[in-house]
Amino acid sequence: MIAEVPPLYNNPNEKMDDHIDIARKHFEKKGYRVHCGLQFGCELVLYADDPDKVHSDFCVHVVGPGNRIDWRTLQTLVRSMPDLHKTLIVVNVRALNQTDPNLSPRFIVDELAIASEHAPFRHKKASKDVGAQTKK
């Protein structure tokens, strides 16, 4: 998916906060409610509905500028997801090559979902849709 980027990102020196903002807008366009994921050890969490009504189903880790992720970081996040009852989404934000320097930069957002078969809620007999973890 190609995301339109506001003039704020005309700086060729990409920053981590820029990548997080692009990922946030990407998931908001998909209909998710996006919140800070610091309490879960990632950059963002996604809610399918009002956070007062449902638990988040996804934690999003945004790969920083340079498009590299440390395997220890990935392993730590993957191992923590079953305890959090979440699916990890690793997001990579790439600049789209453009030939016209007068255009605003555009980015491509790549997603990789990493689910664990060890997450307790995944073993329930009744299937759950995204956002089906309702609060009691």
mmCIF file with all atom_site columns, N, CA and C in Angstrom, residues 101-127:
data_model
loop_
_atom_site.group_PDB
_atom_site.id
_atom_site.type_symbol
_atom_site.label_atom_id
_atom_site.label_alt_id
_atom_site.label_comp_id
_atom_site.label_asym_id
_atom_site.label_entity_id
_atom_site.label_seq_id
_atom_site.pdbx_PDB_ins_code
_atom_site.Cartn_x
_atom_site.Cartn_y
_atom_site.Cartn_z
_atom_site.occupancy
_atom_site.B_iso_or_equiv
_atom_site.pdbx_formal_charge
_atom_site.auth_seq_id
_atom_site.auth_comp_id
_atom_site.auth_asym_id
_atom_site.auth_atom_id
_atom_site.pdbx_PDB_model_num
ATOM 1  N N  . PRO A 1 101 ? 11.867  15.299  -8.345 1.00 0.00 ? 101 PRO A N  1
ATOM 2  C CA . PRO A 1 101 ? 12.184  15.778  -6.990 1.00 0.00 ? 101 PRO A CA 1
ATOM 3  C C  . PRO A 1 101 ? 11.199  16.811  -6.461 1.00 0.00 ? 101 PRO A C  1
ATOM 4  N N  . ASN A 1 102 ? 10.302  17.322  -7.309 1.00 0.00 ? 102 ASN A N  1
ATOM 5  C CA . ASN A 1 102 ? 9.330   18.326  -6.878 1.00 0.00 ? 102 ASN A CA 1
ATOM 6  C C  . ASN A 1 102 ? 8.112   17.707  -6.189 1.00 0.00 ? 102 ASN A C  1
ATOM 7  N N  . LEU A 1 103 ? 7.952   16.387  -6.311 1.00 0.00 ? 103 LEU A N  1
ATOM 8  C CA . LEU A 1 103 ? 6.824   15.713  -5.675 1.00 0.00 ? 103 LEU A CA 1
ATOM 9  C C  . LEU A 1 103 ? 7.117   15.433  -4.212 1.00 0.00 ? 103 LEU A C  1
ATOM 10 N N  . SER A 1 104 ? 6.067   15.409  -3.406 1.00 0.00 ? 104 SER A N  1
ATOM 11 C CA . SER A 1 104 ? 6.230   15.010  -2.002 1.00 0.00 ? 104 SER A CA 1
ATOM 12 C C  . SER A 1 104 ? 6.638   13.540  -1.967 1.00 0.00 ? 104 SER A C  1
ATOM 13 N N  . PRO A 1 105 ? 7.482   13.172  -1.018 1.00 0.00 ? 105 PRO A N  1
ATOM 14 C CA . PRO A 1 105 ? 7.885   11.760  -0.952 1.00 0.00 ? 105 PRO A CA 1
ATOM 15 C C  . PRO A 1 105 ? 6.704   10.864  -0.613 1.00 0.00 ? 105 PRO A C  1
ATOM 16 N N  . ARG A 1 106 ? 6.726   9.671   -1.185 1.00 0.00 ? 106 ARG A N  1
ATOM 17 C CA . ARG A 1 106 ? 5.707   8.672   -0.897 1.00 0.00 ? 106 ARG A CA 1
ATOM 18 C C  . ARG A 1 106 ? 6.409   7.443   -0.349 1.00 0.00 ? 106 ARG A C  1
ATOM 19 N N  . PHE A 1 107 ? 5.669   6.695   0.452  1.00 0.00 ? 107 PHE A N  1
ATOM 20 C CA . PHE A 1 107 ? 6.257   5.549   1.112  1.00 0.00 ? 107 PHE A CA 1
ATOM 21 C C  . PHE A 1 107 ? 5.421   4.300   0.883  1.00 0.00 ? 107 PHE A C  1
ATOM 22 N N  . ILE A 1 108 ? 6.076   3.161   0.933  1.00 0.00 ? 108 ILE A N  1
ATOM 23 C CA . ILE A 1 108 ? 5.414   1.867   0.875  1.00 0.00 ? 108 ILE A CA 1
ATOM 24 C C  . ILE A 1 108 ? 5.520   1.266   2.273  1.00 0.00 ? 108 ILE A C  1
ATOM 25 N N  . VAL A 1 109 ? 4.427   0.748   2.777  1.00 0.00 ? 109 VAL A N  1
ATOM 26 C CA . VAL A 1 109 ? 4.404   0.127   4.100  1.00 0.00 ? 109 VAL A CA 1
ATOM 27 C C  . VAL A 1 109 ? 4.265   -1.382  3.920  1.00 0.00 ? 109 VAL A C  1
ATOM 28 N N  . ASP A 1 110 ? 5.312   -2.116  4.280  1.00 0.00 ? 110 ASP A N  1
ATOM 29 C CA . ASP A 1 110 ? 5.287   -3.580  4.226  1.00 0.00 ? 110 ASP A CA 1
ATOM 30 C C  . ASP A 1 110 ? 4.905   -4.109  5.597  1.00 0.00 ? 110 ASP A C  1
ATOM 31 N N  . GLU A 1 111 ? 4.035   -5.124  5.630  1.00 0.00 ? 111 GLU A N  1
ATOM 32 C CA . GLU A 1 111 ? 3.603   -5.733  6.895  1.00 0.00 ? 111 GLU A CA 1
ATOM 33 C C  . GLU A 1 111 ? 3.940   -7.216  6.896  1.00 0.00 ? 111 GLU A C  1
ATOM 34 N N  . LEU A 1 112 ? 4.367   -7.698  8.052  1.00 0.00 ? 112 LEU A N  1
ATOM 35 C CA . LEU A 1 112 ? 4.589   -9.128  8.251  1.00 0.00 ? 112 LEU A CA 1
ATOM 36 C C  . LEU A 1 112 ? 3.970   -9.497  9.593  1.00 0.00 ? 112 LEU A C  1
ATOM 37 N N  . ALA A 1 113 ? 2.911   -10.314 9.570  1.00 0.00 ? 113 ALA A N  1
ATOM 38 C CA . ALA A 1 113 ? 2.259   -10.745 10.808 1.00 0.00 ? 113 ALA A CA 1
ATOM 39 C C  . ALA A 1 113 ? 2.904   -12.044 11.274 1.00 0.00 ? 113 ALA A C  1
ATOM 40 N N  . ILE A 1 114 ? 3.240   -12.084 12.558 1.00 0.00 ? 114 ILE A N  1
ATOM 41 C CA . ILE A 1 114 ? 3.858   -13.268 13.145 1.00 0.00 ? 114 ILE A CA 1
ATOM 42 C C  . ILE A 1 114 ? 2.955   -13.742 14.274 1.00 0.00 ? 114 ILE A C  1
ATOM 43 N N  . ALA A 1 115 ? 2.251   -14.837 14.019 1.00 0.00 ? 115 ALA A N  1
ATOM 44 C CA . ALA A 1 115 ? 1.331   -15.388 15.012 1.00 0.00 ? 115 ALA A CA 1
ATOM 45 C C  . ALA A 1 115 ? 2.000   -16.561 15.713 1.00 0.00 ? 115 ALA A C  1
ATOM 46 N N  . SER A 1 116 ? 1.629   -16.787 16.944 1.00 0.00 ? 116 SER A N  1
ATOM 47 C CA . SER A 1 116 ? 2.174   -17.894 17.710 1.00 0.00 ? 116 SER A CA 1
ATOM 48 C C  . SER A 1 116 ? 1.066   -18.899 17.994 1.00 0.00 ? 116 SER A C  1
ATOM 49 N N  . GLU A 1 117 ? 1.350   -20.154 17.751 1.00 0.00 ? 117 GLU A N  1
ATOM 50 C CA . GLU A 1 117 ? 0.367   -21.185 18.055 1.00 0.00 ? 117 GLU A CA 1
ATOM 51 C C  . GLU A 1 117 ? 0.256   -21.414 19.551 1.00 0.00 ? 117 GLU A C  1
ATOM 52 N N  . HIS A 1 118 ? 1.133   -20.796 20.312 1.00 0.00 ? 118 HIS A N  1
ATOM 53 C CA . HIS A 1 118 ? 1.138   -21.000 21.756 1.00 0.00 ? 118 HIS A CA 1
ATOM 54 C C  . HIS A 1 118 ? 0.267   -20.004 22.511 1.00 0.00 ? 118 HIS A C  1
ATOM 55 N N  . ALA A 1 119 ? -0.308  -19.047 21.804 1.00 0.00 ? 119 ALA A N  1
ATOM 56 C CA . ALA A 1 119 ? -1.175  -18.082 22.472 1.00 0.00 ? 119 ALA A CA 1
ATOM 57 C C  . ALA A 1 119 ? -2.424  -18.802 22.972 1.00 0.00 ? 119 ALA A C  1
ATOM 58 N N  . PRO A 1 120 ? -2.717  -18.737 24.281 1.00 0.00 ? 120 PRO A N  1
ATOM 59 C CA . PRO A 1 120 ? -3.834  -19.494 24.844 1.00 0.00 ? 120 PRO A CA 1
ATOM 60 C C  . PRO A 1 120 ? -5.168  -19.236 24.159 1.00 0.00 ? 120 PRO A C  1
ATOM 61 N N  . PHE A 1 121 ? -5.479  -18.007 23.792 1.00 0.00 ? 121 PHE A N  1
ATOM 62 C CA . PHE A 1 121 ? -6.785  -17.732 23.206 1.00 0.00 ? 121 PHE A CA 1
ATOM 63 C C  . PHE A 1 121 ? -6.913  -18.304 21.805 1.00 0.00 ? 121 PHE A C  1
ATOM 64 N N  . ARG A 1 122 ? -5.843  -18.705 21.170 1.00 0.00 ? 122 ARG A N  1
ATOM 65 C CA . ARG A 1 122 ? -5.891  -19.281 19.827 1.00 0.00 ? 122 ARG A CA 1
ATOM 66 C C  . ARG A 1 122 ? -6.347  -20.740 19.859 1.00 0.00 ? 122 ARG A C  1
ATOM 67 N N  . HIS A 1 123 ? -6.334  -21.370 21.041 1.00 0.00 ? 123 HIS A N  1
ATOM 68 C CA . HIS A 1 123 ? -6.690  -22.782 21.151 1.00 0.00 ? 123 HIS A CA 1
ATOM 69 C C  . HIS A 1 123 ? -8.144  -23.004 21.552 1.00 0.00 ? 123 HIS A C  1
ATOM 70 N N  . LYS A 1 124 ? -8.891  -21.931 21.734 1.00 0.00 ? 124 LYS A N  1
ATOM 71 C CA . LYS A 1 124 ? -10.297 -22.101 22.087 1.00 0.00 ? 124 LYS A CA 1
ATOM 72 C C  . LYS A 1 124 ? -11.050 -22.682 20.903 1.00 0.00 ? 124 LYS A C  1
ATOM 73 N N  . LYS A 1 125 ? -12.076 -23.480 21.180 1.00 0.00 ? 125 LYS A N  1
ATOM 74 C CA . LYS A 1 125 ? -12.826 -24.147 20.115 1.00 0.00 ? 125 LYS A CA 1
ATOM 75 C C  . LYS A 1 125 ? -13.623 -23.159 19.277 1.00 0.00 ? 125 LYS A C  1
ATOM 76 N N  . ALA A 1 126 ? -14.169 -22.129 19.897 1.00 0.00 ? 126 ALA A N  1
ATOM 77 C CA . ALA A 1 126 ? -14.940 -21.137 19.154 1.00 0.00 ? 126 ALA A CA 1
ATOM 78 C C  . ALA A 1 126 ? -13.977 -20.165 18.491 1.00 0.00 ? 126 ALA A C  1
ATOM 79 N N  . SER A 1 127 ? -14.133 -19.984 17.197 1.00 0.00 ? 127 SER A N  1
ATOM 80 C CA . SER A 1 127 ? -13.245 -19.055 16.497 1.00 0.00 ? 127 SER A CA 1
ATOM 81 C C  . SER A 1 127 ? -13.645 -17.626 16.818 1.00 0.00 ? 127 SER A C  1
#
